[in-house]
C-alpha positions as a Python dict, from the first residue, in 0.01 Angstrom:
ca = {
    (1, 'X'): (0, 0, 0),
    (2, 'X'): (-222, -66, -303),
    (3, 'X'): (-140, -166, -659),
    (4, 'X'): (-328, -252, -975),
    (5, 'X'): (-489, -593, -954),
    (6, 'X'): (-777, -801, -1075),
    (7, 'X'): (-1034, -1005, -891),
    (8, 'X'): (-1021, -1385, -929),
    (9, 'X'): (-1260, -1476, -1215),
    (10, 'X'): (-1523, -1648, -1001),
    (11, 'X'): (-1521, -1367, -747),
    (12, 'X'): (-1543, -1108, -1027),
    (13, 'X'): (-1853, -1276, -1169),
    (14, 'X'): (-2019, -1276, -827),
    (15, 'X'): (-1936, -910, -761),
    (16, 'X'): (-2072, -817, -1106),
    (17, 'X'): (-2416, -938, -996),
    (18, 'X'): (-2416, -682, -714),
    (19, 'X'): (-2205, -392, -843),
    (20, 'X'): (-2294, -216, -1172),
    (21, 'X'): (-2014, -119, -1408),
    (22, 'X'): (-1764, -391, -1318),
    (23, 'X'): (-1657, -424, -1683),
    (24, 'X'): (-1491, -82, -1665),
    (25, 'X'): (-1413, -75, -1294),
    (26, 'X'): (-1067, 1, -1157),
    (27, 'X'): (-945, -261, -912),
    (28, 'X'): (-654, -224, -670),
    (29, 'X'): (-526, -468, -410),
    (30, 'X'): (-578, -315, -65),
    (31, 'X'): (-480, -616, 147),
    (32, 'X'): (-270, -573, 458),
    (33, 'X'): (78, -719, 397),
    (34, 'X'): (54, -947, 702),
    (35, 'X'): (-318, -1019, 686),
    (36, 'X'): (-481, -1349, 594),
    (37, 'X'): (-780, -1193, 419),
    (38, 'X'): (-769, -1050, 67),
    (39, 'X'): (-912, -702, 11),
    (40, 'X'): (-970, -515, -315),
    (41, 'X'): (-1074, -153, -366),
    (42, 'X'): (-1311, -126, -661),
    (43, 'X'): (-1404, 203, -830),
    (44, 'X'): (-1716, 138, -1039),
    (45, 'X'): (-2016, 333, -1170),
    (46, 'X'): (-2169, 399, -830),
    (47, 'X'): (-1844, 495, -663),
    (48, 'X'): (-1598, 308, -446),
    (49, 'X'): (-1662, -24, -272),
    (50, 'X'): (-1446, -293, -113),
    (51, 'X'): (-1448, -664, -183),
    (52, 'X'): (-1314, -889, 90),
    (53, 'X'): (-1233, -1260, 72),
    (54, 'X'): (-1178, -1445, 400),
    (55, 'X'): (-949, -1741, 472),
    (56, 'X'): (-1209, -1915, 689),
    (57, 'X'): (-1582, -1940, 745),
    (58, 'X'): (-1532, -1816, 1101),
    (59, 'X'): (-1376, -1485, 991),
    (60, 'X'): (-1644, -1438, 726),
    (61, 'X'): (-1922, -1495, 977),
    (62, 'X'): (-1761, -1260, 1226),
    (63, 'X'): (-1740, -984, 964),
    (64, 'X'): (-2106, -1027, 874),
    (65, 'X'): (-2219, -1032, 1238),
    (66, 'X'): (-1990, -738, 1312),
    (67, 'X'): (-2157, -536, 1036),
    (68, 'X'): (-2495, -622, 1185),
    (69, 'X'): (-2376, -514, 1530),
    (70, 'X'): (-2245, -187, 1385),
    (71, 'X'): (-2589, -100, 1249),
    (72, 'X'): (-2734, -90, 1601),
    (73, 'X'): (-2425, 43, 1782),
    (74, 'X'): (-2297, 318, 1552),
    (75, 'X'): (-2417, 596, 1326),
    (76, 'X'): (-2462, 501, 957),
    (77, 'X'): (-2143, 683, 854),
    (78, 'X'): (-1926, 528, 1127),
    (79, 'X'): (-1894, 178, 979),
    (80, 'X'): (-1912, 11, 636),
    (81, 'X'): (-2247, -113, 510),
    (82, 'X'): (-2272, -478, 408),
    (83, 'X'): (-2384, -460, 43),
    (84, 'X'): (-2358, -829, -43),
    (85, 'X'): (-2235, -1150, 115),
    (86, 'X'): (-2178, -1508, 3),
    (87, 'X'): (-2117, -1776, 267),
    (88, 'X'): (-2016, -2033, 6),
    (89, 'X'): (-1714, -1830, -106),
    (90, 'X'): (-1666, -1643, 227),
    (91, 'X'): (-1678, -1307, 50),
    (92, 'X'): (-1846, -973, 111),
    (93, 'X'): (-1896, -641, -65),
    (94, 'X'): (-1867, -342, 168),
    (95, 'X'): (-1937, 27, 120),
    (96, 'X'): (-1642, 265, 139),
    (97, 'X'): (-1603, 530, 408),
    (98, 'X'): (-1439, 872, 384),
    (99, 'X'): (-1106, 933, 549),
    (100, 'X'): (-764, 774, 582),
    (101, 'X'): (-635, 499, 807),
    (102, 'X'): (-511, 662, 1129),
    (103, 'X'): (-207, 439, 1164),
    (104, 'X'): (91, 632, 1030),
    (105, 'X'): (-92, 961, 980),
    (106, 'X'): (124, 1263, 1070),
    (107, 'X'): (-120, 1414, 1320),
    (108, 'X'): (-49, 1710, 1543),
    (109, 'X'): (-58, 1626, 1912),
    (110, 'X'): (-393, 1790, 1984),
    (111, 'X'): (-552, 1637, 1675),
    (112, 'X'): (-424, 1293, 1771),
    (113, 'X'): (-568, 1335, 2119),
    (114, 'X'): (-901, 1431, 1961),
    (115, 'X'): (-898, 1122, 1739),
    (116, 'X'): (-831, 898, 2041),
    (117, 'X'): (-1111, 1067, 2233),
    (118, 'X'): (-1350, 995, 1946),
    (119, 'X'): (-1220, 638, 1929),
    (120, 'X'): (-1295, 592, 2297),
    (121, 'X'): (-1647, 726, 2250),
    (122, 'X'): (-1710, 498, 1952),
    (123, 'X'): (-1587, 191, 2139),
    (124, 'X'): (-1809, 271, 2437),
    (125, 'X'): (-2114, 277, 2210),
    (126, 'X'): (-1994, -42, 2040),
    (127, 'X'): (-1962, -215, 2379),
    (128, 'X'): (-2290, -77, 2514),
    (129, 'X'): (-2503, -206, 2226),
    (130, 'X'): (-2666, -521, 2368),
    (131, 'X'): (-2593, -865, 2229),
    (132, 'X'): (-2720, -1190, 2377),
    (133, 'X'): (-2429, -1399, 2508),
    (134, 'X'): (-2531, -1765, 2522),
    (135, 'X'): (-2401, -2017, 2773),
    (136, 'X'): (-2196, -2170, 2492),
    (137, 'X'): (-2041, -1832, 2411),
    (138, 'X'): (-1968, -1775, 2779),
    (139, 'X'): (-1786, -2108, 2794),
    (140, 'X'): (-1586, -2010, 2485),
    (141, 'X'): (-1493, -1673, 2638),
    (142, 'X'): (-1369, -1829, 2961),
    (143, 'X'): (-1185, -2099, 2768),
    (144, 'X'): (-1008, -1829, 2566),
    (145, 'X'): (-890, -1654, 2882),
    (146, 'X'): (-777, -1986, 3029),
    (147, 'X'): (-580, -2058, 2712),
    (148, 'X'): (-403, -1725, 2743),
    (149, 'X'): (-319, -1802, 3106),
    (150, 'X'): (-190, -2147, 3008),
    (151, 'X'): (20, -1991, 2733),
    (152, 'X'): (176, -1751, 2982),
    (153, 'X'): (263, -2041, 3213),
    (154, 'X'): (412, -2243, 2928),
    (155, 'X'): (624, -1954, 2803),
    (156, 'X'): (742, -1873, 3156),
    (157, 'X'): (868, -2228, 3190),
    (158, 'X'): (1031, -2216, 2848),
    (159, 'X'): (1206, -1877, 2851),
    (160, 'X'): (1188, -1770, 3214),
    (161, 'X'): (1566, -1737, 3222),
    (162, 'X'): (1534, -1463, 2957),
    (163, 'X'): (1316, -1251, 3188),
    (164, 'X'): (1403, -1029, 3481),
    (165, 'X'): (1267, -1131, 3824),
    (166, 'X'): (1000, -858, 3798),
    (167, 'X'): (898, -981, 3452),
    (168, 'X'): (882, -1338, 3579),
    (169, 'X'): (649, -1228, 3859),
    (170, 'X'): (432, -1040, 3608),
    (171, 'X'): (397, -1334, 3370),
    (172, 'X'): (334, -1569, 3663),
    (173, 'X'): (64, -1331, 3781),
    (174, 'X'): (-97, -1351, 3436),
    (175, 'X'): (-83, -1731, 3438),
    (176, 'X'): (-233, -1761, 3785),
    (177, 'X'): (-461, -1460, 3804),
    (178, 'X'): (-640, -1428, 3471),
    (179, 'X'): (-883, -1724, 3496),
    (180, 'X'): (-1031, -1609, 3827),
    (181, 'X'): (-1021, -1242, 3734),
    (182, 'X'): (-1211, -1297, 3408),
    (183, 'X'): (-1516, -1425, 3594),
    (184, 'X'): (-1588, -1077, 3733),
    (185, 'X'): (-1506, -866, 3426),
    (186, 'X'): (-1770, -697, 3206),
    (187, 'X'): (-1851, -882, 2886),
    (188, 'X'): (-1944, -716, 2558),
    (189, 'X'): (-1943, -763, 2184),
    (190, 'X'): (-1574, -692, 2114),
    (191, 'X'): (-1434, -544, 1796),
    (192, 'X'): (-1135, -773, 1842),
    (193, 'X'): (-871, -559, 1666),
    (194, 'X'): (-932, -212, 1800),
    (195, 'X'): (-625, -21, 1692),
    (196, 'X'): (-543, 281, 1470),
    (197, 'X'): (-500, 62, 1164),
    (198, 'X'): (-876, 3, 1175),
    (199, 'X'): (-973, 364, 1249),
    (200, 'X'): (-1045, 610, 970),
    (201, 'X'): (-1004, 985, 1013),
    (202, 'X'): (-1154, 1244, 781),
    (203, 'X'): (-991, 1564, 902),
    (204, 'X'): (-1201, 1825, 722),
    (205, 'X'): (-1532, 1740, 894),
    (206, 'X'): (-1352, 1588, 1194),
    (207, 'X'): (-1509, 1247, 1137),
    (208, 'X'): (-1390, 916, 1285),
    (209, 'X'): (-1509, 572, 1175),
    (210, 'X'): (-1429, 203, 1219),
    (211, 'X'): (-1356, -85, 980),
    (212, 'X'): (-1260, -454, 981),
    (213, 'X'): (-1489, -675, 1189),
    (214, 'X'): (-1346, -1019, 1115),
    (215, 'X'): (-1220, -1058, 1473),
    (216, 'X'): (-1541, -933, 1636),
    (217, 'X'): (-1718, -1161, 1883),
    (218, 'X'): (-1856, -1163, 2236),
    (219, 'X'): (-1576, -1149, 2491),
    (220, 'X'): (-1415, -969, 2781),
    (221, 'X'): (-1464, -601, 2698),
    (222, 'X'): (-1125, -490, 2829),
    (223, 'X'): (-949, -704, 2566),
    (224, 'X'): (-1030, -434, 2310),
    (225, 'X'): (-782, -208, 2491),
    (226, 'X'): (-486, -448, 2492),
    (227, 'X'): (-315, -317, 2178),
    (228, 'X'): (-345, 42, 2296),
    (229, 'X'): (-217, -50, 2642),
    (230, 'X'): (89, -224, 2501),
    (231, 'X'): (177, -11, 2201),
    (232, 'X'): (43, 343, 2245),
    (233, 'X'): (-24, 437, 2604),
    (234, 'X'): (313, 359, 2771),
    (235, 'X'): (484, 647, 2589),
    (236, 'X'): (171, 859, 2537),
    (237, 'X'): (-31, 869, 2860),
    (238, 'X'): (-211, 1171, 2715),
    (239, 'X'): (-367, 939, 2456),
    (240, 'X'): (-484, 707, 2733),
    (241, 'X'): (-645, 999, 2912),
    (242, 'X'): (-811, 1116, 2589),
    (243, 'X'): (-936, 768, 2503),
    (244, 'X'): (-1084, 702, 2847),
    (245, 'X'): (-1241, 1049, 2848),
    (246, 'X'): (-1417, 950, 2526),
    (247, 'X'): (-1505, 608, 2670),
    (248, 'X'): (-1681, 795, 2946),
    (249, 'X'): (-1541, 627, 3255),
    (250, 'X'): (-1221, 517, 3422),
    (251, 'X'): (-1133, 150, 3444),
    (252, 'X'): (-1218, -38, 3760),
    (253, 'X'): (-931, -186, 3961),
    (254, 'X'): (-1019, -533, 3827),
    (255, 'X'): (-1026, -407, 3468),
    (256, 'X'): (-692, -229, 3511),
    (257, 'X'): (-535, -542, 3656),
    (258, 'X'): (-678, -760, 3380),
    (259, 'X'): (-563, -517, 3112),
    (260, 'X'): (-204, -523, 3239),
    (261, 'X'): (-201, -904, 3268),
    (262, 'X'): (-356, -959, 2924),
    (263, 'X'): (-109, -715, 2771),
    (264, 'X'): (180, -886, 2950),
    (265, 'X'): (63, -1219, 2807),
    (266, 'X'): (72, -1067, 2461),
    (267, 'X'): (417, -921, 2521),
    (268, 'X'): (570, -1245, 2642),
    (269, 'X'): (409, -1423, 2345),
    (270, 'X'): (581, -1175, 2111),
    (271, 'X'): (910, -1242, 2288),
    (272, 'X'): (873, -1619, 2276),
    (273, 'X'): (787, -1617, 1905),
    (274, 'X'): (1071, -1376, 1835),
    (275, 'X'): (1326, -1594, 2013),
    (276, 'X'): (1196, -1905, 1838),
    (277, 'X'): (1214, -1747, 1492),
    (278, 'X'): (1515, -1522, 1559),
    (279, 'X'): (1291, -1226, 1472),
    (280, 'X'): (1447, -917, 1627),
    (281, 'X'): (1137, -704, 1564),
    (282, 'X'): (921, -937, 1774),
    (283, 'X'): (1193, -970, 2038),
    (284, 'X'): (1218, -594, 2076),
    (285, 'X'): (840, -556, 2076),
    (286, 'X'): (797, -822, 2343),
    (287, 'X'): (1067, -680, 2567),
    (288, 'X'): (926, -328, 2533),
    (289, 'X'): (574, -440, 2627),
    (290, 'X'): (699, -635, 2929),
    (291, 'X'): (918, -347, 3041),
    (292, 'X'): (621, -111, 3035),
    (293, 'X'): (377, -356, 3197),
    (294, 'X'): (614, -422, 3488),
    (295, 'X'): (586, -52, 3573),
    (296, 'X'): (210, -30, 3515),
    (297, 'X'): (-16, -33, 3823),
    (298, 'X'): (-195, -361, 3875),
}
């Protein structure tokens, strides 16, 4: 949801140096309710742009590098263009793209399948665009997977009595199996938040595009499918089929196993946080993910 807003004075002055017509521009707050970054939609002389302010240098740098990756991986109209950036204030100016956020759109079944097929194709090109992964980055990637495995083990010890025997086995499998499994999985430059809230769909020309690169970084490629695996595919296997058709290949047995275990780790994390905070939404989400992952082939 957006509403009338104004840019902070210092940020406004900086944007004015890069965007003509800011004195008469219309500004609306376009931030996600649960997001850490601030986002403003600005309608100025040259059209619509977005201004984004990040809570950390890391997220700012990831957005900038993600925009650079997009220029080599995607068509010019499939991702925002970086119009200006300022590392001192962790802010960027981005071009706007046509279309509406896919999340929540009332799409017909065949149209939704088509969007997911295009999303799979876009992600394949995003993953296939080469990026050098240094030894330091490789260590960080493996450390991240190990942390997820350790988290699964910790949560199993803490709330194991809240899980069914099958769910306990699944979470234990994630804790024990992920570190070794990750060593054989394909690596790529991940988007990091590949879900319909970051897809845009322009129905008239049938155009799909991608936004929000602040979580992008080198990593295990299959991690970009975790949200879809946990939230969309269990009840809509047709969307899984459409997405993988667009991606251009089926998952290997190792990738399928890793995807289920990574998604189970996310689900049990939801459940643990929900129980800790008495948040019924997170509790239900966690239980639903675990229920589906128990039945998924691995």
